[in-house]
Tab-separated table of C-alpha atoms in Angstrom:
chain	number	residue	atom	x	y	z
A	1	MET	CA	93.314	33.186	86.585
A	2	ASP	CA	94.999	35.443	84.037
A	3	ILE	CA	98.617	35.764	82.887
A	4	ASN	CA	99.469	38.509	85.396
A	5	GLU	CA	98.115	36.500	88.345
A	6	PHE	CA	100.024	33.448	87.108
A	7	LEU	CA	103.300	35.365	86.733
A	8	ASP	CA	102.888	36.964	90.170
A	9	TYR	CA	102.403	33.526	91.700
A	10	VAL	CA	105.286	31.727	89.983
A	11	ASN	CA	107.652	34.671	90.471
A	12	SER	CA	106.947	34.482	94.225
A	13	GLY	CA	108.661	31.066	94.271
A	14	GLU	CA	105.720	29.414	95.995
A	15	THR	CA	105.147	25.712	95.318
A	16	ILE	CA	102.655	24.940	92.555
A	17	SER	CA	100.423	22.170	93.851
A	18	PHE	CA	99.415	19.526	91.328
A	19	ASN	CA	95.892	20.137	89.965
A	20	SER	CA	95.644	23.562	91.630
A	21	GLU	CA	94.275	26.540	89.703
A	22	VAL	CA	97.852	27.709	89.067
A	23	HIS	CA	98.850	24.259	87.800
A	24	LYS	CA	95.863	24.094	85.460
A	25	TYR	CA	96.715	27.526	84.061
A	26	MET	CA	100.324	26.393	83.592
A	27	VAL	CA	99.095	23.407	81.565
A	28	LYS	CA	96.990	25.785	79.423
A	29	LEU	CA	100.066	27.935	78.762
A	30	SER	CA	102.037	24.795	77.869
A	31	ASP	CA	99.419	23.837	75.282
A	32	GLU	CA	99.630	27.320	73.745
A	33	ALA	CA	103.447	27.165	73.740
A	34	MET	CA	103.439	23.785	71.979
A	35	LYS	CA	101.201	25.199	69.261
A	36	ILE	CA	103.394	28.276	68.736
A	37	THR	CA	106.707	26.379	68.831
A	38	SER	CA	105.286	23.862	66.384
A	39	GLU	CA	104.682	26.732	63.965
A	40	LEU	CA	108.185	28.066	64.617
A	41	ASN	CA	109.956	24.730	64.233
A	42	ASN	CA	108.211	22.996	61.353
A	43	SER	CA	108.972	25.224	58.390
A	44	TYR	CA	111.473	27.823	57.254
A	45	HIS	CA	110.989	31.389	58.519
A	46	THR	CA	112.972	34.542	57.870
A	47	PRO	CA	114.685	36.115	60.885
A	48	GLU	CA	111.932	38.747	61.003
A	49	GLU	CA	109.231	36.048	60.989
A	50	ILE	CA	111.068	34.166	63.744
A	51	ARG	CA	111.091	37.297	65.929
A	52	LYS	CA	107.341	37.802	65.305
A	53	ILE	CA	106.554	34.204	66.288
A	54	PHE	CA	108.828	34.534	69.322
A	55	ALA	CA	107.001	37.742	70.304
A	56	THR	CA	103.705	35.838	70.177
A	57	LEU	CA	105.241	33.088	72.307
A	58	THR	CA	106.597	35.442	74.986
A	59	GLY	CA	104.061	38.261	74.752
A	60	LYS	CA	106.921	40.752	74.263
A	61	PRO	CA	108.162	42.516	71.113
A	62	PHE	CA	111.733	42.029	69.853
A	63	ASN	CA	113.844	44.085	67.482
A	64	GLU	CA	116.321	42.927	64.838
A	65	SER	CA	119.084	42.454	67.437
A	66	LEU	CA	117.554	39.138	68.614
A	67	ASN	CA	118.752	36.123	66.634
A	68	ILE	CA	117.279	32.654	67.138
A	69	PHE	CA	118.098	29.534	65.169
A	70	PRO	CA	115.159	27.094	65.389
A	71	PRO	CA	114.185	24.615	66.513
A	72	PHE	CA	113.414	26.169	69.883
A	73	TYR	CA	111.379	24.559	72.653
A	74	THR	CA	109.538	25.868	75.695
A	75	ASP	CA	106.648	24.711	77.830
A	76	CYS	CA	105.520	28.238	78.721
A	77	GLY	CA	107.283	31.181	77.066
A	78	LYS	CA	105.525	33.924	79.006
A	79	ASN	CA	108.160	34.306	81.745
A	80	THR	CA	111.230	34.840	79.549
A	81	ASN	CA	112.827	38.300	79.311
A	82	ILE	CA	115.576	38.826	76.751
A	83	GLY	CA	117.898	41.812	76.357
A	84	GLU	CA	119.353	43.369	73.207
A	85	GLY	CA	121.781	41.562	70.904
A	86	VAL	CA	121.092	38.054	72.221
A	87	PHE	CA	121.821	34.950	70.122
A	88	ILE	CA	120.059	31.629	70.822
A	89	ASN	CA	121.391	28.695	68.814
A	90	SER	CA	119.352	25.704	67.656
A	91	CYS	CA	117.657	23.050	69.799
A	92	CYS	CA	117.514	25.067	73.028
A	93	CYS	CA	114.861	24.293	75.636
A	94	PHE	CA	113.670	26.999	78.042
A	95	GLN	CA	111.456	25.828	80.909
A	96	ASP	CA	110.658	29.358	82.009
A	97	GLN	CA	107.764	29.148	84.459
A	98	GLY	CA	110.115	30.231	87.269
A	99	GLY	CA	111.425	33.143	85.215
A	100	ILE	CA	114.354	33.531	82.833
A	101	ILE	CA	116.211	36.819	82.400
A	102	ILE	CA	118.875	36.971	79.680
A	103	GLY	CA	121.099	40.052	79.617
A	104	ASP	CA	122.249	42.055	76.602
A	105	GLY	CA	124.754	40.380	74.317
A	106	ALA	CA	124.373	36.867	75.741
A	107	LEU	CA	125.231	33.885	73.532
A	108	ILE	CA	123.340	30.632	74.141
A	109	GLY	CA	124.886	27.563	72.463
A	110	HIS	CA	123.255	24.549	70.808
A	111	GLN	CA	120.980	22.376	72.943
A	112	VAL	CA	121.219	24.486	76.103
A	113	VAL	CA	118.557	23.707	78.713
A	114	LEU	CA	117.338	26.398	81.129
A	115	ALA	CA	115.223	24.606	83.749
A	116	THR	CA	113.402	26.769	86.307
A	117	LEU	CA	111.132	24.120	87.844
A	118	ASN	CA	111.995	21.456	90.365
A	119	HIS	CA	109.750	18.844	91.999
A	120	GLY	CA	109.006	17.992	95.594
A	121	PHE	CA	111.321	15.256	96.900
A	122	SER	CA	108.900	13.077	98.819
A	123	PRO	CA	106.693	10.712	96.793
A	124	GLU	CA	103.607	12.497	98.183
A	125	SER	CA	104.777	15.879	96.833
A	126	ARG	CA	106.606	14.745	93.705
A	127	HIS	CA	103.936	16.074	91.312
A	128	ASN	CA	104.168	19.558	92.835
A	129	THR	CA	106.589	21.975	91.199
A	130	ILE	CA	108.823	24.634	92.727
A	131	PRO	CA	109.714	27.613	90.501
A	132	LYS	CA	113.077	29.392	90.810
A	133	SER	CA	114.391	31.979	88.378
A	134	ILE	CA	117.517	31.924	86.239
A	135	VAL	CA	119.399	35.175	85.631
A	136	ILE	CA	121.999	35.271	82.856
A	137	GLY	CA	124.090	38.442	82.896
A	138	LYS	CA	125.279	40.638	80.048
A	139	ASN	CA	127.685	39.143	77.505
A	140	VAL	CA	127.501	35.664	79.026
A	141	TRP	CA	128.464	32.783	76.734
A	142	ILE	CA	126.861	29.425	77.530
A	143	GLY	CA	128.488	26.532	75.677
A	144	SER	CA	126.536	23.839	73.845
A	145	ASN	CA	124.736	21.082	75.750
A	146	SER	CA	124.872	22.912	79.075
A	147	THR	CA	122.071	22.821	81.627
A	148	ILE	CA	121.363	25.782	83.901
A	149	LEU	CA	119.171	24.983	86.917
A	150	GLY	CA	116.645	27.179	88.689
A	151	GLY	CA	117.882	29.614	91.316
A	152	VAL	CA	121.155	30.276	89.463
A	153	THR	CA	122.605	33.666	88.534
A	154	ILE	CA	125.451	33.801	86.017
A	155	GLY	CA	127.413	37.040	86.327
A	156	ASP	CA	128.209	39.428	83.482
A	157	ASN	CA	130.843	38.287	80.958
A	158	ALA	CA	131.062	34.747	82.380
A	159	ILE	CA	131.661	31.737	80.148
A	160	ILE	CA	130.068	28.339	80.805
A	161	GLY	CA	131.986	25.454	79.212
A	162	ALA	CA	130.153	23.085	76.882
A	163	GLY	CA	128.342	20.217	78.592
A	164	SER	CA	128.279	21.846	82.024
A	165	VAL	CA	125.554	21.556	84.647
A	166	VAL	CA	125.267	24.831	86.549
A	167	ASN	CA	123.579	24.415	89.922
A	168	LYS	CA	125.192	27.351	91.785
A	169	ASP	CA	125.797	31.026	91.033
A	170	ILE	CA	128.764	31.834	88.799
A	171	PRO	CA	130.615	35.113	89.467
A	172	PRO	CA	131.141	37.728	86.739
A	173	ASP	CA	134.229	37.572	84.518
A	174	THR	CA	134.929	33.882	85.155
A	175	VAL	CA	135.026	30.642	83.204
A	176	ALA	CA	133.124	27.744	84.772
A	177	ALA	CA	132.800	24.175	83.548
A	178	GLY	CA	132.002	20.653	84.661
A	179	VAL	CA	129.297	18.573	86.290
A	180	PRO	CA	128.579	20.324	88.538
A	181	ALA	CA	130.153	23.468	87.104
A	182	VAL	CA	132.967	25.066	89.076
A	183	VAL	CA	134.941	28.221	88.380
A	184	ILE	CA	138.198	27.258	86.689
A	185	LYS	CA	139.683	30.665	85.952
A	186	SER	CA	139.119	34.351	85.331
A	187	ILE	CA	138.418	35.392	81.749
A	188	TYR	CA	141.367	37.765	82.116
A	189	ASP	CA	143.935	35.037	82.976
């Protein structure tokens, strides 16, 4: 299996059976991600160095418009796509096997978790994982300590209140908050 075959499989949303070829490749990518994030997180780096390390982690180049404050954690890295002018604050954790797309100008607060994998419910299938993507629109602001679950799309310009758990789509131009997050108003109110 190679990275393209892996990405095709996980982006299809098919279940990843425990100890399958796809699962074993996912574990290999996790080992690589731990090594790279360890380098990122365990000493000071200039913003340019951070972007270079992040490019190695994701396999994609980034320009000076990307700003990341380490530490940053991921157990894959290869299925994250980030637009221009994005800011990722410290202690974020991106579980991106299911795919993460972050639109231009998005702001990601401290300790935000983006979790794209779920597990089977029955005890017999609990070690299997089910990938579902997360799409964060342009100019979205996600408040600190929020968790965004797989299968969620957050519309352009939306704001997610600190400490929220987002398990359903959030429309554009709205403010959502809570556990689970619900729309509480328009950003234009």
